Amino acid sequence: MLDRVAEAIKRQDYRGAAKLLKPLIDKDGKNPWVRFYAGRIQEGLGKREAAEKIYLYLLPKTTNPKLIAQIRKGISRLEIAARSQKEQAIADAVTTQGGESLGVLILEPIAPAAKQEAAKAFGKIVNLDAYTARLRLPTRGWRLYRPGKMGELVYYVSRFQQVNIPSFCFPLSQIEAIEVLEVHYFKTLNSQILVRCKSSAGSEGEFSFTWPEVTQRVIGRIPLFESVVVFGARRKLQRKIQKQDSVPFCDLHLPQRNCILRFCDRTYQFQKGVTFATKPTSLPLGERETASKNWHYLTEFLDDTLSKCPVRDDFTIFAETAIDFRETLDRLKSRIDLERRKPSLWDQAFQLYSGLHFWRDR
């Protein structure tokens, strides 16, 4: 009877083979050859996951060399078919409108309790072992997982979402399309707020808006690195790059204007416009004369005024994954102008982080 099943499979008559195999399953369902042919029929019917499950179950439990060879051939066929299907799906996605444009794929945090199962599914999709896949999945903030063509990234996002792995992707062109205004100071705080600012093109002027137009705030600190001389091994002097300071930034998002208002304590002109130090503050008395006091007053004002707006503050977690993608970040204009001896990819990382929130939360 198994010979007849094998002949039916050879003719690709999988339904006929299934009818022939059914009485054998009822009579001797634990027979490894019976189980193998059950998997072979599932494979022929296009039920690859079911076939793979049978093959992987049988392989470590089988001692018959001929059967082991057949199982391994089956697993190899499934791998080749899955790879071919994936490559074709990606190729089709890339040919769609906008599929060729460059974008980034972001993994969102996953609950620690769900991480183990998610890692198995994630590893299968991206061809990683479970341990490495687990390390790739974030549990706290966003992770820049990979750049690439949008068609390919959309394919991966759809696959991730099928297995409950939160993710999204956006083209870099959308990030570039946002107008970023560097705020120099608040001129008035009436029903229409007026700020003095500088545009992305470098021209200075005034911009008016209302508080309800602000949908969220993005905050973060960009580190400043300097070359310093330190004592190394055997008390020898050596030059190292070390973090010396960090600069706070705050972005206000106005999506209806396609605009971000960007505040920075190094470029905000506290001596001009509205003063924020006149109201009571939580800043300790001994710290009120430090260089950061005015920034503290300004952020306290924004905290109070925009208390109902969500605050996105996981920039550092995101940046630590993003700065490894130098070529991608180099494509972005940072819209940040800090005095430093060498440019830093942290500037572009903040631009990307804020821009992704700008589109993601719309």
Coordinates of C-alpha atoms in Angstrom, one line a residue:
M1 CA 0.0 0.0 0.0
L2 CA 2.9 2.4 0.8
D3 CA 4.2 1.7 -2.7
R4 CA 0.9 2.8 -4.2
V5 CA 1.0 6.0 -2.0
A6 CA 4.5 6.7 -3.3
E7 CA 3.4 6.2 -6.9
A8 CA 0.5 8.6 -6.4
I9 CA 2.8 11.2 -5.0
K10 CA 5.2 10.7 -7.9
R11 CA 2.3 11.5 -10.3
Q12 CA 1.5 14.6 -8.1
D13 CA -1.9 13.0 -7.3
Y14 CA -1.8 14.2 -3.7
R15 CA -5.5 13.8 -3.0
G16 CA -5.5 10.3 -4.3
A17 CA -2.4 9.5 -2.2
A18 CA -4.2 10.9 0.9
K19 CA -7.1 8.5 0.3
L20 CA -4.7 5.6 0.0
L21 CA -2.9 6.6 3.1
K22 CA -5.9 7.1 5.4
P23 CA -6.5 3.4 6.2
L24 CA -2.8 3.0 7.0
I25 CA -2.9 6.0 9.4
D26 CA -5.9 4.4 11.1
K27 CA -4.2 1.1 11.3
D28 CA -0.5 2.0 12.0
G29 CA -0.4 5.8 12.5
K30 CA 2.9 5.7 14.5
N31 CA 4.8 4.0 11.7
P32 CA 7.5 6.6 10.7
W33 CA 7.1 5.8 7.0
V34 CA 3.3 6.4 7.2
R35 CA 4.0 9.7 9.0
F36 CA 6.6 10.7 6.4
Y37 CA 4.1 10.2 3.6
A38 CA 1.5 12.2 5.5
G39 CA 4.1 15.0 5.6
R40 CA 4.9 14.5 1.9
I41 CA 1.2 14.8 1.0
Q42 CA 0.9 18.0 3.1
E43 CA 3.9 19.4 1.2
G44 CA 2.4 18.5 -2.1
L45 CA -0.9 20.2 -1.2
G46 CA 1.0 23.4 -0.4
K47 CA 0.6 23.1 3.4
R48 CA 4.2 23.7 4.1
E49 CA 4.0 24.5 7.8
A50 CA 2.2 21.2 8.5
A51 CA 4.7 19.3 6.4
E52 CA 7.7 21.0 8.1
K53 CA 6.2 20.1 11.5
I54 CA 6.0 16.4 10.6
Y55 CA 9.5 16.3 9.1
L56 CA 11.1 18.1 12.1
Y57 CA 9.3 15.8 14.5
L58 CA 10.4 12.6 12.6
L59 CA 14.1 13.5 12.0
P60 CA 15.6 13.1 15.5
K61 CA 13.4 10.0 16.1
T62 CA 14.4 8.1 13.0
T63 CA 17.2 5.6 12.6
N64 CA 16.5 4.3 9.1
P65 CA 19.1 5.8 6.8
K66 CA 16.8 5.8 3.8
L67 CA 14.0 7.5 5.6
I68 CA 16.4 10.1 7.1
A69 CA 17.6 10.9 3.6
Q70 CA 14.0 11.3 2.4
I71 CA 13.1 13.6 5.4
R72 CA 16.1 15.8 4.8
K73 CA 15.2 16.1 1.1
G74 CA 11.7 17.2 2.2
I75 CA 13.1 19.8 4.5
S76 CA 15.4 21.1 1.8
R77 CA 12.5 21.4 -0.7
L78 CA 10.5 23.4 1.9
E79 CA 13.4 25.7 2.5
I80 CA 14.0 26.3 -1.2
A81 CA 10.2 26.9 -1.8
A82 CA 10.0 29.3 1.1
R83 CA 13.1 31.2 -0.1
S84 CA 11.8 31.4 -3.6
Q85 CA 8.3 32.6 -2.5
K86 CA 9.9 35.2 -0.2
E87 CA 12.2 36.5 -3.0
Q88 CA 9.3 36.7 -5.4
A89 CA 7.1 38.6 -2.9
I90 CA 9.8 41.1 -2.2
A91 CA 10.5 41.6 -5.9
D92 CA 6.8 42.2 -6.5
A93 CA 6.6 44.7 -3.6
V94 CA 9.7 46.6 -4.9
T95 CA 8.1 47.1 -8.3
T96 CA 5.0 48.8 -6.7
Q97 CA 4.8 52.6 -6.7
G98 CA 7.4 53.9 -4.1
G99 CA 8.8 50.5 -3.7
E100 CA 12.3 51.5 -4.8
S101 CA 12.6 54.5 -2.4
L102 CA 14.9 54.2 0.6
G103 CA 13.3 53.7 4.0
V104 CA 13.9 52.4 7.5
L105 CA 12.2 49.5 9.4
I106 CA 11.6 50.1 13.1
L107 CA 10.9 47.4 15.6
E108 CA 8.7 48.5 18.5
P109 CA 9.1 47.2 22.0
I110 CA 7.6 43.8 22.8
A111 CA 6.5 42.5 26.2
P112 CA 9.2 40.5 27.9
A113 CA 6.8 37.6 28.5
A114 CA 6.1 37.3 24.8
K115 CA 9.7 37.7 23.7
Q116 CA 10.6 34.0 23.6
E117 CA 7.8 32.9 21.3
A118 CA 8.2 36.1 19.2
A119 CA 11.9 35.4 18.8
K120 CA 11.2 32.0 17.2
A121 CA 8.8 33.5 14.7
F122 CA 11.1 36.5 14.0
G123 CA 14.1 34.3 13.5
K124 CA 12.2 32.2 11.0
I125 CA 11.3 35.2 8.9
V126 CA 14.7 36.8 8.9
N127 CA 16.8 33.6 8.9
L128 CA 18.3 33.9 12.4
D129 CA 18.7 31.4 15.2
A130 CA 16.4 31.9 18.1
Y131 CA 19.1 33.2 20.5
T132 CA 20.3 35.9 18.0
A133 CA 16.7 36.8 17.1
R134 CA 15.8 37.3 20.8
L135 CA 18.7 39.8 21.1
R136 CA 17.3 41.8 18.1
L137 CA 13.8 42.3 19.6
P138 CA 13.5 45.4 21.8
T139 CA 11.6 45.5 25.1
R140 CA 12.0 49.2 26.0
G141 CA 12.2 51.6 23.0
W142 CA 12.3 51.6 19.3
R143 CA 15.0 49.8 17.4
L144 CA 16.2 50.7 14.0
Y145 CA 16.4 47.2 12.6
R146 CA 17.3 47.8 8.9
P147 CA 17.2 50.3 6.1
G148 CA 16.3 49.2 2.6
K149 CA 13.9 49.6 -0.3
M150 CA 10.4 50.4 0.9
G151 CA 8.9 47.5 -1.0
E152 CA 11.1 45.0 0.9
L153 CA 10.5 46.7 4.2
V154 CA 6.7 46.7 3.7
Y155 CA 7.0 43.0 3.1
Y156 CA 8.8 42.4 6.3
V157 CA 6.5 44.6 8.3
S158 CA 3.5 42.6 7.0
R159 CA 5.2 39.3 8.0
F160 CA 6.1 40.6 11.4
Q161 CA 2.6 41.8 12.1
Q162 CA 1.2 38.4 11.2
V163 CA 3.1 36.9 14.2
N164 CA 2.3 39.9 16.5
I165 CA 5.7 41.6 16.3
P166 CA 5.0 45.3 16.3
S167 CA 6.9 47.2 13.6
F168 CA 6.5 49.9 11.0
C169 CA 8.5 51.5 8.2
F170 CA 8.6 54.9 6.5
P171 CA 10.6 56.3 3.6
L172 CA 13.3 58.8 4.4
S173 CA 11.8 61.2 1.8
Q174 CA 8.9 61.7 4.2
I175 CA 11.3 62.7 7.0
E176 CA 13.1 65.1 4.7
A177 CA 9.7 66.7 3.7
I178 CA 9.0 68.0 7.2
E179 CA 9.8 71.7 7.7
V180 CA 11.9 72.2 10.9
L181 CA 12.0 75.6 12.4
E182 CA 14.7 76.4 14.9
V183 CA 13.0 78.6 17.6
H184 CA 15.1 81.5 18.8
Y185 CA 12.5 82.8 21.3
F186 CA 8.9 83.3 22.1
K187 CA 7.9 86.8 21.1
T188 CA 4.3 86.8 22.4
L189 CA 2.0 84.3 24.2
N190 CA -1.4 85.6 23.3
S191 CA -4.2 83.6 21.7
Q192 CA -1.9 83.4 18.7
I193 CA 1.6 82.4 19.9
L194 CA 4.4 84.2 18.0
V195 CA 8.0 82.8 17.8
R196 CA 11.1 84.2 16.2
C197 CA 12.8 81.3 14.3
K198 CA 15.1 80.2 11.5
S199 CA 13.8 77.9 8.7
S200 CA 15.6 74.8 7.3
A201 CA 16.8 77.0 4.4
G202 CA 18.5 79.4 6.9
S203 CA 16.1 82.4 6.6
E204 CA 14.9 84.1 9.8
G205 CA 11.4 85.3 10.4
E206 CA 8.3 84.9 12.6
F207 CA 5.9 82.0 12.9
S208 CA 2.5 82.0 14.6
F209 CA 0.5 79.1 15.9
T210 CA -1.9 78.0 18.6
W211 CA -1.3 75.5 21.4
P212 CA -4.1 73.1 20.2
E213 CA -2.1 72.6 17.0
V214 CA 0.7 70.9 19.0
T215 CA 0.0 67.2 19.1
Q216 CA 3.1 65.9 20.9
R217 CA 6.6 66.7 22.2
V218 CA 9.8 64.8 21.4
I219 CA 12.7 65.4 23.8
G220 CA 16.2 64.1 24.0
R221 CA 19.8 64.9 24.7
I222 CA 22.6 64.9 22.1
P223 CA 26.0 64.0 23.5
L224 CA 29.1 66.1 22.7
F225 CA 32.3 64.2 22.3
E226 CA 35.8 65.7 22.6
S227 CA 39.3 64.4 22.1
V228 CA 41.0 64.3 25.5
V229 CA 44.4 63.1 26.8
V230 CA 44.3 60.5 29.6
F231 CA 46.6 58.1 31.4
G232 CA 46.5 54.7 29.8
A233 CA 48.3 51.5 30.6
R234 CA 51.6 51.9 32.4
R235 CA 50.7 55.6 33.0
K236 CA 51.3 56.5 29.4
L237 CA 49.4 59.4 28.0
Q238 CA 47.0 58.5 25.2
R239 CA 44.3 60.4 23.3
K240 CA 40.7 59.2 23.5
I241 CA 37.3 60.4 22.4
Q242 CA 35.1 60.9 25.4
K243 CA 31.6 62.3 26.1
Q244 CA 32.1 65.7 27.7
D245 CA 28.5 67.1 27.8
S246 CA 25.0 66.6 26.4
V247 CA 22.7 69.2 24.8
P248 CA 18.9 69.1 25.5
F249 CA 16.4 69.4 22.6
C250 CA 12.7 69.6 22.5
D251 CA 10.5 69.3 19.4
L252 CA 6.9 70.5 19.2
H253 CA 5.0 68.7 16.4
L254 CA 2.4 70.6 14.3
P255 CA 1.3 68.0 11.8
Q256 CA -1.4 70.1 10.2
R257 CA 1.4 72.6 9.2
N258 CA 3.8 69.8 8.3
C259 CA 6.1 71.5 10.7
I260 CA 8.3 70.9 13.8
L261 CA 9.3 73.7 16.1
R262 CA 12.8 72.8 17.5
F263 CA 14.1 74.2 20.8
C264 CA 17.7 73.8 22.0
D265 CA 19.3 75.4 25.1
R266 CA 22.4 76.4 22.9
T267 CA 20.4 78.3 20.3
Y268 CA 17.4 79.6 22.3
Q269 CA 18.0 83.4 23.0
F270 CA 16.7 83.6 26.6
Q271 CA 17.6 87.3 26.9
K272 CA 15.0 88.2 24.3
G273 CA 11.2 87.9 24.1
V274 CA 9.1 86.3 26.9
T275 CA 10.7 85.6 30.2
F276 CA 9.8 82.3 32.0
A277 CA 11.6 82.8 35.3
T278 CA 8.9 84.9 37.0
K279 CA 6.7 82.1 38.3
P280 CA 7.6 79.7 41.1
T281 CA 9.8 76.8 40.1
S282 CA 10.7 73.3 41.4
L283 CA 14.4 74.0 40.7
P284 CA 16.4 74.0 44.0
L285 CA 17.6 77.5 45.1
G286 CA 21.3 76.5 44.8
E287 CA 20.8 75.5 41.2
R288 CA 19.0 78.6 40.0
E289 CA 22.1 80.4 39.0
T290 CA 23.6 77.6 36.9
A291 CA 23.8 77.8 33.1
S292 CA 20.9 75.5 32.6
K293 CA 18.4 77.5 34.7
N294 CA 16.7 79.2 31.8
W295 CA 16.2 75.9 29.9
H296 CA 14.7 74.5 33.1
Y297 CA 12.2 77.4 33.3
L298 CA 11.3 77.0 29.6
T299 CA 10.7 73.3 29.9
E300 CA 8.6 73.8 33.0
F301 CA 6.5 76.2 31.1
L302 CA 6.0 73.7 28.2
D303 CA 5.3 70.9 30.7
D304 CA 2.4 73.0 32.2
T305 CA 1.1 74.4 28.9
L306 CA 1.2 71.1 27.0
S307 CA 0.4 68.8 29.9
K308 CA -2.1 66.8 27.8
C309 CA 0.3 66.2 24.9
P310 CA 2.2 62.9 24.9
V311 CA 5.9 63.2 25.4
R312 CA 8.3 60.9 23.5
D313 CA 11.5 60.6 25.4
D314 CA 13.2 57.3 24.4
F315 CA 15.6 59.0 22.0
T316 CA 18.8 57.6 23.6
I317 CA 17.6 54.0 23.4
F318 CA 16.8 54.5 19.7
A319 CA 20.0 56.4 18.9
E320 CA 22.2 53.7 20.3
T321 CA 20.8 51.3 17.6
A322 CA 20.6 53.9 14.8
I323 CA 24.2 55.3 14.8
D324 CA 25.4 51.9 13.5
F325 CA 23.7 52.7 10.2
R326 CA 26.1 55.4 9.1
E327 CA 25.2 55.4 5.4
T328 CA 21.5 55.7 6.1
L329 CA 21.9 58.6 8.6
D330 CA 24.3 60.4 6.2
R331 CA 21.5 60.7 3.8
L332 CA 19.5 62.8 6.3
K333 CA 19.9 66.5 6.9
S334 CA 20.0 66.9 10.7
R335 CA 18.4 70.4 10.9
I336 CA 20.7 70.8 13.9
D337 CA 23.5 73.3 14.2
L338 CA 25.8 72.7 17.1
E339 CA 29.3 73.9 17.4
R340 CA 31.6 70.9 17.5
R341 CA 35.0 70.0 16.0
K342 CA 33.6 67.0 14.1
P343 CA 30.1 66.2 12.9
S344 CA 28.1 63.6 14.8
L345 CA 25.6 61.1 13.6
W346 CA 23.6 61.7 16.8
D347 CA 22.2 64.8 15.1
Q348 CA 20.7 62.8 12.3
A349 CA 19.5 60.2 14.7
F350 CA 17.5 62.8 16.6
Q351 CA 16.1 64.1 13.3
L352 CA 15.1 60.6 12.3
Y353 CA 13.6 59.8 15.7
S354 CA 11.5 62.9 15.8
G355 CA 10.5 62.6 12.2
L356 CA 9.4 59.0 12.7
H357 CA 7.2 60.0 15.6
F358 CA 5.8 62.8 13.5
W359 CA 4.5 60.4 10.9
R360 CA 3.9 57.4 13.1
D361 CA 1.5 59.2 15.4
R362 CA -0.5 60.7 12.5

